[in-house]
Amino acid sequence: MNLRDCLRSATRTALCSGVFVLAALFSACGGSGSDEPPPSPQNSAPTITANARPSVDEGVAGAIVTSVSTSDADGDSVEVSVDDERFEVSGGNLKLKEGESLDFEEQSSIEVTLTASDGEDSVTQLVRITVNRYEPGVQFTDATDASGIRFDRGYLEASDFSLYGRDADVQEFGGGVAAGDYDNDGLVDLFVVRGDIGPNLLYRNVGDNTFEDVAHQAGVANTKSATENHPHSGPGFADMDGDGYLDLFIGGIEDSPSRVFRNNGDGTFSDVTTDSGLETMTARYTISSAFGDYDLDGDLDLFLAHWGTLRVPETESTESLWRNDTADGVIRFTDVSRETGVASGVLEGNPVELGTNKAFDYTFSPSLARINGDRYPDIVVAADFDTSKYLVNNGDGTFSNRTDPDVIVDRNGMGSALGDYDGDGDLDWFVSSIWTDPAGDGNQTFRFGNRLYRNDEGVFADVTDEVGVHDGGWGWGSCFADFDNDGHLDIYHTNGWPPTEQYEEYEFEIDQSRLFMSNGEGLFFERAAEAGVADQERGHGVVCGDFDNDGDVDIFLMHRDDNNAGTFWRNDTATNNYLRVKLNGLASNTAAAGARITLTVDDASQMREIVIGSNFTSQNPLVQVFGLGSSAQADIEVEWPDGEMTPIRTVSANQLITINHPDR
């Protein structure tokens, strides 16, 4: 019925009833009593609901903060936005964007405003977010007094070495410690060199975290005479002759000779330096040592670091790389530094002594390891004054310098550690250096700090600042280890330097050791004080290893405390499962240096390589400790130096597993 017909019908009805209301007629017939159009329905504003006090763990990228719900009485679609560009609202959640995380030290809490809009009206809600500080729960106990370890260190005569008119006292950082099971009793022992103030020390591990010095009985106490010692540095345990027992190398400093001791297999050593080839070495300082089979001929070759030694680059060897030519049980090495290209690589771009054509060798902490993934060990060496180097093994007995000066920027590289921190199956490289944050026009020399170089198929990228490990004070000995057994490698390093007029504005002498704990998300948080390892003595060499065979990694530190120059920290963290793995390789590489162990738990893999390298004048033991978190089992695969593979499935947690080469 149209409006005209409707009005006629309605009018008849109204007249019959004696009532006539025009507005009612129009209303009944769909019309209006006014010429104005009818009003639009009133819009209802949306509502928004979110937890008003949520929290989020620091360092977790992309973390969900809280759920967000909205409603609209009119059924309109509602869009929600947040006023902080680090966050987003997605899938009904307020969350950090991919790659974004929060830092407790910068912000312990944060406020963001959510806005919900239906296109016409909007409402807001303030959300206060608490940032939870990362607390790994790792705990160490100073067990030095009960361990029986007690010694001092020092030198009978002051060094006469001068660098650019400044005293550069090798005696300040020389010395060191090697760790290894020299008597094959299943416990990690320590060999300590402490200057010429007294004899060397061979601390035999007798169990229960106690040690006894047997250096005199073993024949390694003194090297100058029966009662006098040379000043030494950079000791290293390695099976140089392939008989299954760890032999011993000791570097000489202040023009003192280096020494090679053969392990007799009965708890004693014999000095076999004469005719070893190393008796011809002329380097004034041998600071650190490392072993590895660079030519894959089955025995362990030797790399030596000679900080402060002058060389003529065009004609002189650096005496860095020594090929193992041992035969018939007679330990012998040959200097191959020049013919392999190592000498030129070590000195390339190095500072030159004023008025001469001699360049300084500033190498500190070397390692031979499979950086680019093939089976041939490459060389990385942390070195002072912008001279750290990465030398790639060409597989034909030579090396090429692949150091990228735009990436390798540690400036004062000293300590060194190799480990697969990001779980991608290759070795990343941590280098300790010097950092301070001066006010105003302070010394900019120390603004580089530690460096962490992430390895991507043999190419390094500097990721230091994004992972949070740059501030280490005046850094020295360093190591990667999974201290809390959560499946992620952490970093420990020591530090310190005496007060001098040049550095009087900095408190390097009371630097606190650093313990950078991984949160499993690619970030590290410094927690030395909380863990009980915040040593403030001037430290140098450091060993990270499981001394009591309980499945967690302990720490031994050498420093300059006049009361006791050694500190032994027992790891008392027992919250996660572990596996300890020992490899037995073929003679003469019985330690299987260069072998890779891959452990897989729930589709996440960890890789360790057997590297007999230097942390800085110091060395870790060979048994590898893997953290399993809460998992009760894992799969293991070993890639041996010769390419053979050994897979072992479903290995139960919390044990030592010994794996032999298939042909052993």
XYZ file of C-alpha atoms in Angstrom:
664
model
C 0.000 0.000 0.000
C 1.379 3.438 -0.996
C 1.345 6.464 1.307
C -1.797 8.031 -0.337
C -3.886 4.841 0.049
C -2.596 4.374 3.590
C -3.645 7.923 4.551
C -7.191 7.446 3.069
C -7.678 4.217 5.035
C -6.257 5.658 8.236
C -8.378 8.826 7.906
C -11.607 6.814 7.647
C -10.604 4.888 10.769
C -9.771 8.056 12.655
C -12.999 9.868 11.641
C -15.087 6.928 12.746
C -13.447 7.018 16.137
C -13.683 10.825 16.407
C -9.851 11.166 16.551
C -7.613 12.698 13.990
C -3.876 12.937 14.650
C -1.814 13.763 11.631
C 1.470 12.775 13.214
C 0.060 9.394 14.066
C -1.113 8.961 10.525
C 2.287 9.696 9.141
C 3.918 7.456 11.694
C 1.602 4.598 11.007
C 2.152 4.913 7.301
C 5.913 5.234 7.509
C 5.929 9.028 7.242
C 7.086 11.757 9.587
C 5.419 14.591 11.300
C 8.288 16.851 10.310
C 9.999 17.882 7.129
C 13.430 16.887 8.753
C 14.835 13.405 7.995
C 14.795 10.937 10.877
C 17.918 11.002 13.175
C 20.711 8.405 12.699
C 21.083 5.764 15.367
C 23.484 6.814 18.221
C 26.912 5.062 17.933
C 28.212 3.161 20.946
C 31.955 3.489 21.688
C 33.924 0.227 21.779
C 35.339 -1.217 24.976
C 38.849 -2.612 25.571
C 40.102 -4.980 28.238
C 43.724 -5.859 29.035
C 45.604 -6.975 32.124
C 46.539 -3.712 33.815
C 49.790 -5.053 35.395
C 51.371 -7.631 33.096
C 55.056 -8.579 33.138
C 57.588 -9.731 30.577
C 61.041 -11.300 30.888
C 63.916 -9.128 29.748
C 65.769 -10.176 26.631
C 62.950 -12.258 25.135
C 62.280 -10.997 21.623
C 58.682 -11.081 20.408
C 57.356 -11.949 23.874
C 53.589 -11.837 24.507
C 52.803 -9.249 27.193
C 49.055 -9.729 27.746
C 45.850 -10.657 25.970
C 43.661 -7.837 24.660
C 39.898 -8.110 24.102
C 37.471 -5.577 22.615
C 33.716 -5.320 22.076
C 31.345 -2.955 20.298
C 27.611 -2.722 21.071
C 26.853 -1.808 17.474
C 28.764 -4.746 16.084
C 31.312 -2.507 14.348
C 34.784 -3.824 13.674
C 37.379 -2.526 16.151
C 41.047 -1.811 15.491
C 43.555 -1.659 18.361
C 46.862 0.231 18.219
C 49.703 0.861 20.697
C 51.703 4.068 21.094
C 55.159 2.393 21.413
C 56.692 1.252 18.127
C 58.436 -1.684 19.817
C 55.038 -3.305 20.413
C 52.152 -4.514 18.301
C 48.655 -5.909 18.870
C 48.231 -9.116 16.933
C 46.049 -12.187 17.308
C 44.355 -10.774 20.380
C 47.648 -10.131 22.184
C 49.806 -7.161 23.060
C 53.313 -8.350 22.222
C 56.803 -7.189 21.407
C 57.571 -7.109 17.714
C 59.860 -9.732 16.224
C 63.438 -8.830 17.134
C 62.389 -6.411 19.880
C 63.084 -7.082 23.559
C 63.325 -5.138 26.826
C 66.350 -4.552 29.075
C 65.819 -4.440 32.837
C 68.866 -2.198 33.348
C 67.371 0.391 30.994
C 63.724 0.084 32.043
C 62.463 -1.973 34.964
C 58.915 -0.989 34.010
C 57.253 0.669 31.049
C 53.869 2.224 30.278
C 52.109 1.917 26.938
C 48.697 3.169 25.839
C 46.288 1.004 23.883
C 43.703 2.699 21.656
C 40.591 0.886 20.394
C 38.624 2.523 17.570
C 35.498 1.556 15.624
C 36.050 4.315 13.065
C 33.836 6.862 14.853
C 34.699 6.685 18.518
C 37.732 5.428 20.412
C 38.750 4.525 23.928
C 42.211 4.170 25.526
C 43.692 2.032 28.254
C 47.034 2.517 30.008
C 49.037 -0.681 30.497
C 51.950 -0.742 32.956
C 54.428 -3.521 32.118
C 56.905 -4.876 34.653
C 60.234 -6.030 33.163
C 61.503 -9.144 34.939
C 65.284 -9.237 35.467
C 66.973 -12.306 33.978
C 68.046 -14.592 36.830
C 69.815 -17.716 35.559
C 70.188 -19.314 38.987
C 73.793 -20.464 38.476
C 75.805 -20.546 41.702
C 79.512 -21.010 42.436
C 81.317 -21.546 45.740
C 84.888 -20.435 46.429
C 86.471 -23.781 47.292
C 90.096 -22.623 47.110
C 91.017 -23.115 50.768
C 89.733 -26.683 50.870
C 91.270 -27.532 47.481
C 94.886 -27.367 48.630
C 95.740 -24.866 45.886
C 97.968 -22.114 47.253
C 100.830 -20.297 45.565
C 102.285 -16.901 44.795
C 103.693 -15.645 41.521
C 106.411 -13.185 40.599
C 109.857 -12.634 39.132
C 113.303 -12.229 40.639
C 114.305 -9.460 38.223
C 112.204 -6.709 36.673
C 111.579 -6.801 32.933
C 113.595 -4.399 30.783
C 111.082 -4.482 27.922
C 109.770 -1.118 26.737
C 107.141 -0.473 24.087
C 106.965 2.936 22.403
C 108.577 4.473 25.477
C 105.989 2.947 27.815
C 106.646 0.106 30.202
C 104.910 -2.970 28.857
C 105.629 -5.497 31.519
C 105.265 -9.014 30.167
C 105.732 -10.144 33.728
C 102.367 -8.588 34.588
C 100.412 -10.960 32.349
C 102.828 -13.846 31.772
C 102.576 -17.226 33.448
C 99.552 -19.410 32.994
C 97.907 -22.758 33.563
C 97.264 -25.914 31.540
C 94.460 -28.355 32.354
C 94.403 -32.030 31.438
C 94.358 -35.579 32.780
C 98.098 -36.258 32.612
C 97.917 -39.528 34.610
C 94.786 -40.922 32.887
C 92.876 -41.437 36.123
C 89.762 -39.657 34.880
C 90.323 -36.429 36.839
C 91.468 -33.058 35.473
C 94.876 -31.946 36.749
C 96.520 -28.494 36.614
C 100.017 -27.373 35.639
C 100.857 -23.848 36.822
C 103.752 -21.590 35.816
C 104.174 -18.612 38.124
C 107.352 -16.797 37.067
C 110.795 -17.633 38.403
C 110.028 -16.734 42.013
C 109.577 -20.432 42.651
C 109.146 -23.804 40.959
C 106.356 -24.737 38.576
C 103.440 -26.583 40.151
C 101.749 -29.784 38.996
C 98.505 -30.067 40.916
C 97.346 -33.658 40.723
C 93.599 -33.978 41.246
C 93.060 -36.545 43.997
C 89.260 -36.300 43.953
C 86.642 -34.464 45.948
C 87.934 -31.138 44.587
C 91.301 -31.463 46.297
C 94.754 -31.269 44.736
C 98.340 -32.060 45.686
C 101.490 -30.600 44.144
C 103.634 -33.380 42.637
C 105.823 -31.252 40.341
C 109.103 -32.295 41.971
C 108.269 -35.998 41.854
C 107.109 -35.641 38.248
C 110.268 -33.814 37.147
C 108.656 -30.556 35.971
C 109.285 -28.231 38.937
C 112.378 -26.342 37.745
C 113.830 -25.787 34.271
C 117.050 -23.835 34.920
C 118.641 -26.164 37.441
C 117.553 -28.554 40.140
C 116.697 -25.610 42.370
C 116.141 -22.685 39.967
C 113.440 -21.964 37.453
C 113.271 -19.978 34.234
C 110.405 -17.497 33.754
C 107.726 -19.215 31.673
C 104.282 -18.649 30.173
C 101.567 -20.336 28.127
C 101.787 -24.009 29.135
C 99.888 -26.612 27.150
C 99.062 -30.309 27.584
C 98.909 -32.396 24.383
C 99.759 -35.933 23.302
C 102.614 -34.952 20.987
C 103.930 -38.471 20.341
C 100.606 -40.314 20.135
C 101.190 -42.776 22.971
C 97.979 -41.884 24.811
C 99.575 -39.733 27.525
C 99.545 -35.943 27.665
C 102.950 -34.387 27.141
C 103.736 -30.822 28.225
C 104.928 -27.647 26.509
C 106.064 -24.535 28.414
C 106.828 -21.221 26.697
C 109.851 -19.141 27.643
C 109.835 -15.384 28.255
C 112.579 -12.794 28.883
C 114.844 -14.688 26.429
C 114.421 -17.885 28.436
C 114.089 -21.155 26.506
C 110.829 -22.959 25.949
C 110.600 -26.541 27.160
C 109.081 -29.817 25.939
C 108.448 -32.607 28.461
C 107.559 -36.133 27.379
C 105.083 -38.000 29.585
C 106.657 -41.316 30.572
C 103.297 -42.879 31.417
C 104.239 -43.530 35.041
C 103.468 -40.129 36.508
C 106.811 -38.614 35.532
C 108.071 -36.466 32.656
C 111.387 -36.221 30.811
C 112.777 -32.993 29.352
C 113.182 -33.725 25.622
C 113.664 -30.136 24.435
C 117.091 -30.916 23.000
C 116.668 -32.104 19.395
C 112.928 -31.325 19.536
C 113.471 -28.492 17.053
C 112.096 -25.987 19.529
C 115.541 -25.535 21.076
C 116.420 -23.380 18.042
C 113.639 -20.866 18.680
C 114.826 -17.261 19.022
C 111.585 -15.522 20.038
C 112.099 -13.433 23.146
C 108.603 -14.077 24.411
C 106.384 -17.133 23.986
C 103.128 -16.139 25.637
C 100.600 -18.856 24.700
C 100.425 -22.189 22.871
C 97.844 -24.170 20.900
C 97.748 -27.578 19.190
C 95.910 -28.966 16.168
C 96.473 -31.133 13.092
C 96.652 -28.431 10.401
C 97.881 -30.800 7.651
C 95.622 -33.747 8.612
C 98.552 -36.146 8.752
C 97.326 -37.561 12.045
C 99.531 -35.809 14.621
C 99.331 -32.574 16.582
C 101.115 -29.521 15.242
C 101.905 -26.495 17.393
C 101.116 -22.774 17.145
C 102.950 -20.312 19.400
C 102.104 -16.677 20.205
C 105.069 -14.331 20.656
C 103.670 -10.980 21.821
C 106.338 -8.236 21.821
C 108.769 -10.003 19.482
C 110.230 -8.021 16.547
C 110.553 -9.626 13.099
C 111.614 -8.605 9.591
C 108.488 -9.507 7.579
C 110.224 -10.160 4.254
C 113.007 -12.419 5.484
C 112.343 -13.627 9.006
C 110.122 -16.368 10.367
C 107.664 -15.577 13.121
C 108.280 -19.053 14.597
C 104.515 -19.359 14.945
C 103.528 -22.634 13.238
C 105.509 -25.791 13.969
C 104.795 -29.020 12.076
C 104.918 -32.205 14.123
C 107.562 -34.507 12.642
C 107.666 -36.957 15.539
C 108.947 -40.417 14.586
C 109.751 -43.544 16.586
C 108.567 -41.882 19.777
C 111.007 -38.971 19.448
C 109.115 -35.679 19.692
C 110.244 -33.233 17.034
C 108.826 -30.063 15.467
C 109.812 -28.069 12.371
C 109.169 -24.351 11.923
C 106.967 -23.960 8.822
C 105.733 -20.427 9.465
C 107.156 -18.865 6.302
C 106.462 -21.637 3.804
C 102.824 -21.936 4.914
C 102.151 -18.195 4.677
C 101.500 -17.947 8.407
C 104.442 -15.597 9.038
C 103.274 -13.064 6.470
C 99.695 -13.416 7.666
C 100.604 -12.809 11.300
C 102.639 -9.671 10.489
C 100.471 -8.186 7.734
C 99.467 -4.649 8.678
C 101.249 -4.763 12.039
C 102.945 -1.705 13.602
C 106.619 -1.204 12.707
C 109.386 -0.223 15.127
C 110.365 3.393 14.541
C 113.486 3.743 12.395
C 113.590 0.053 11.406
C 111.945 -2.350 8.997
C 110.937 -4.670 11.823
C 107.303 -5.379 12.659
C 105.947 -6.366 16.044
C 104.349 -9.761 16.538
C 101.524 -8.990 18.966
C 99.827 -12.400 19.061
C 98.349 -13.417 22.405
C 95.817 -16.282 22.230
C 95.814 -18.721 19.270
C 93.572 -21.621 18.285
C 93.530 -24.104 15.418
C 89.909 -24.870 14.594
C 87.537 -25.587 11.696
C 86.187 -22.085 11.220
C 84.987 -22.409 7.606
C 83.517 -25.873 8.105
C 85.854 -28.046 6.051
C 88.057 -30.611 7.773
C 91.245 -28.512 7.651
C 91.853 -26.467 10.824
C 92.129 -22.722 10.293
C 93.911 -20.308 12.631
C 92.355 -17.548 14.705
C 94.534 -15.561 17.070
C 93.566 -12.722 19.383
C 96.273 -10.070 19.221
C 97.061 -6.619 20.527
C 96.956 -3.240 18.749
C 94.507 -4.064 15.953
C 96.389 -7.199 14.853
C 93.989 -10.095 15.579
C 94.019 -12.454 12.599
C 91.897 -15.061 10.825
C 93.993 -17.316 8.579
C 92.146 -19.814 6.387
C 93.689 -23.214 5.720
C 93.826 -23.738 1.942
C 94.094 -27.514 2.335
C 97.443 -27.664 0.513
C 99.722 -26.833 3.421
C 99.295 -23.065 3.115
C 97.152 -20.395 4.732
C 95.551 -17.200 3.407
C 94.835 -14.111 5.464
C 91.052 -13.613 5.494
C 90.960 -10.984 8.236
C 88.323 -8.372 7.439
C 89.520 -5.107 9.054
C 85.966 -3.756 9.011
C 84.765 -6.686 11.121
C 87.714 -7.781 13.281
C 87.830 -4.602 15.363
C 88.726 -5.771 18.876
C 91.715 -3.368 18.849
C 93.343 -4.831 21.987
C 92.492 -8.504 21.561
C 93.776 -10.591 24.454
C 91.618 -13.508 25.579
C 89.943 -15.835 23.080
C 87.142 -18.390 23.160
C 85.491 -20.479 20.439
C 81.984 -21.915 20.670
C 78.714 -22.289 18.780
C 76.722 -19.814 20.854
C 73.822 -19.550 18.365
C 73.429 -23.274 17.686
C 73.874 -23.069 13.913
C 76.650 -25.664 13.755
C 79.766 -23.522 13.351
C 82.275 -21.938 15.716
C 81.775 -18.330 16.737
C 84.658 -16.302 18.183
C 84.727 -14.250 21.378
C 87.694 -11.924 21.951
C 88.226 -10.043 25.205
C 89.575 -6.523 24.949
C 89.483 -3.212 26.846
C 86.390 -1.140 27.552
C 85.651 1.928 29.575
C 82.909 4.498 29.211
C 84.716 7.813 29.729
C 82.881 11.034 30.415
C 83.441 13.975 28.105
C 86.750 13.753 26.283
C 87.928 10.546 27.917
C 90.283 8.080 26.240
C 88.489 6.836 23.139
C 91.070 4.051 22.694
C 89.047 1.848 25.007
C 85.646 2.273 23.381
C 85.706 -0.951 21.340
C 85.673 -3.448 24.202
C 85.060 -7.182 23.867
C 83.943 -8.515 20.496
C 81.722 -11.436 19.574
C 82.120 -12.477 15.951
C 79.260 -14.645 14.698
C 80.390 -17.202 12.135
C 78.321 -17.770 8.998
C 80.015 -20.476 6.909
C 83.495 -19.083 7.504
C 82.583 -15.399 7.311
C 82.536 -13.408 10.549
C 80.065 -10.665 11.473
C 80.459 -8.449 14.537
C 77.326 -8.885 16.694
C 78.799 -7.593 19.949
C 76.505 -4.683 20.619
C 73.295 -6.510 19.785
C 74.060 -9.427 22.140
C 75.398 -7.385 25.071
C 78.987 -8.515 25.808
C 81.103 -5.428 25.020
C 81.798 -4.192 28.559
C 84.483 -6.377 30.101
C 86.891 -3.826 31.563
C 90.518 -4.736 30.810
C 89.814 -8.278 29.666
C 92.091 -11.338 29.632
C 91.468 -15.093 29.739
C 88.072 -16.170 28.358
C 86.004 -19.288 27.820
C 82.669 -20.491 26.479
C 80.821 -22.993 28.701
C 77.238 -23.907 29.571
C 77.501 -23.087 33.268
C 73.825 -23.712 34.085
C 73.367 -26.693 31.727
C 70.385 -25.121 29.993
C 71.714 -26.008 26.536
C 73.125 -22.556 25.756
C 76.767 -21.463 25.946
C 77.685 -18.731 28.411
C 80.905 -16.673 28.569
C 83.298 -16.129 31.476
C 86.331 -13.876 31.350
C 88.723 -12.335 33.818
C 90.270 -8.875 33.686
C 92.417 -6.223 35.380
C 95.485 -4.023 34.963
C 97.652 -2.211 37.522
C 97.252 1.523 38.087
C 99.653 3.622 36.021
C 99.940 7.315 35.238
C 98.623 6.626 31.742
C 95.438 4.940 32.996
C 95.022 6.597 36.386
C 91.522 7.844 35.535
C 90.268 4.255 35.165
C 89.778 1.644 37.877
C 91.081 -1.302 35.890
C 92.870 -2.690 38.949
C 89.589 -3.479 40.664
C 87.781 -4.680 37.569
C 85.190 -7.324 38.351
C 85.334 -10.602 36.422
C 82.507 -10.983 33.926
C 80.024 -13.829 33.656
C 77.804 -13.310 30.614
C 74.878 -15.721 30.918
C 72.893 -16.600 27.790
C 69.129 -16.309 28.041
C 68.668 -18.754 25.161
C 67.316 -15.985 22.938
C 70.681 -14.812 21.581
C 71.337 -12.270 24.340
C 73.784 -12.282 27.265
C 73.405 -10.759 30.735
C 76.304 -10.074 33.100
C 75.710 -11.935 36.376
C 79.155 -12.493 37.982
C 78.184 -11.032 41.350
C 74.952 -13.017 41.583
C 76.793 -16.226 40.660
C 79.603 -15.684 43.183
C 82.513 -15.257 40.744
C 82.985 -11.479 40.881
C 86.737 -11.583 41.464
C 88.407 -8.154 41.654
C 92.055 -9.208 41.540
C 94.069 -8.687 38.364
C 93.292 -11.959 36.598
C 94.941 -13.446 33.515
C 94.725 -17.181 32.801
C 91.473 -19.089 33.274
C 90.360 -22.721 32.959
C 86.746 -23.853 32.563
C 86.238 -27.573 33.146
C 84.481 -30.193 35.248
C 87.061 -30.921 37.955
C 84.814 -33.063 40.175
C 83.005 -35.008 37.415
C 79.584 -33.944 38.657
C 78.408 -32.699 35.278
C 78.795 -28.950 35.638
C 81.668 -26.664 34.649
C 83.902 -25.274 37.404
C 86.363 -22.369 37.050
C 90.039 -22.027 37.977
C 91.485 -18.516 37.808
C 95.057 -17.196 37.982
C 95.493 -13.624 39.218
C 97.811 -11.320 41.172
C 96.560 -11.755 44.727
C 99.623 -11.686 46.998
C 97.993 -14.124 49.430
C 97.068 -16.739 46.834
C 97.428 -16.310 43.074
C 94.878 -19.018 42.309
C 91.136 -19.244 42.923
C 89.046 -22.387 42.451
C 85.293 -21.929 42.078
C 83.158 -25.046 42.408
C 79.948 -24.973 40.398
C 77.084 -25.889 42.713
C 74.293 -25.490 40.155
C 72.348 -28.749 39.957
C 69.052 -27.827 38.350
C 69.508 -29.339 34.879
C 70.649 -32.582 33.281
C 73.929 -33.063 31.435
C 76.101 -35.353 29.340
C 79.893 -35.534 29.539
C 81.542 -36.744 26.331
C 85.114 -38.007 25.911
C 86.579 -38.971 22.541
C 89.386 -41.424 21.863
C 90.890 -40.798 18.450
C 93.443 -42.622 16.376
C 97.161 -42.421 17.059
C 98.809 -40.000 16.884
C 95.847 -37.632 17.356
C 94.557 -39.560 20.337
C 92.542 -36.596 21.624
C 90.714 -36.354 18.274
C 91.534 -32.653 17.908
C 89.310 -31.269 15.163
C 86.494 -33.761 15.799
C 82.991 -32.351 16.137
C 80.360 -33.623 18.548
C 76.747 -32.728 17.758
C 74.173 -33.382 20.473
C 70.473 -33.109 19.661
C 67.610 -32.708 22.134
C 64.050 -32.118 20.912
C 65.195 -30.908 17.482
C 67.651 -28.402 19.027
C 71.332 -29.132 18.408
C 74.542 -28.177 20.166
C 77.990 -28.563 18.642
C 81.383 -28.807 20.325
C 84.725 -29.137 18.557
C 87.801 -30.593 20.227
C 90.050 -27.523 20.222
C 93.365 -27.551 22.109
C 93.619 -23.783 22.038
C 94.499 -20.926 24.346
C 92.084 -18.908 26.486
C 95.095 -16.625 27.141
C 98.141 -18.327 28.685
C 95.716 -21.087 29.656
C 93.920 -24.147 28.340
C 90.688 -26.063 28.962
C 90.488 -29.859 29.447
C 89.318 -32.182 26.672
C 86.114 -33.714 28.104
C 83.088 -31.825 26.743
C 80.129 -31.003 29.008
C 76.703 -30.566 27.385
C 73.671 -29.157 29.182
C 70.380 -30.950 28.475
C 68.007 -28.771 30.474
C 65.161 -30.972 31.709
C 65.576 -33.579 28.955
C 66.412 -37.103 30.063
C 68.134 -38.242 26.873
C 69.828 -37.024 23.713
C 71.181 -38.180 20.363
C 74.906 -37.809 19.643
C 76.819 -37.747 16.380
C 80.608 -37.506 16.108
C 82.390 -36.333 12.983
C 86.003 -37.478 13.319
C 88.977 -35.567 11.868
C 89.244 -38.079 9.003
C 85.561 -37.659 8.081
C 84.268 -40.884 9.667
C 80.902 -40.561 11.412
C 79.681 -42.197 14.625
C 75.963 -41.791 15.471
C 74.649 -42.857 18.883
C 70.921 -42.613 19.550
C 68.929 -42.162 22.755
C 71.758 -41.643 25.234
C 70.546 -41.336 28.826
C 71.400 -38.126 30.669
C 73.747 -37.558 33.616
C 76.668 -39.765 32.675
C 80.085 -39.790 31.028
C 80.038 -41.436 27.627
C 83.356 -42.410 26.023
C 83.313 -42.755 22.234
C 86.099 -44.456 20.297
C 86.995 -43.915 16.656
C 85.533 -46.778 14.555
C 89.037 -47.972 13.642
C 90.486 -47.754 17.127
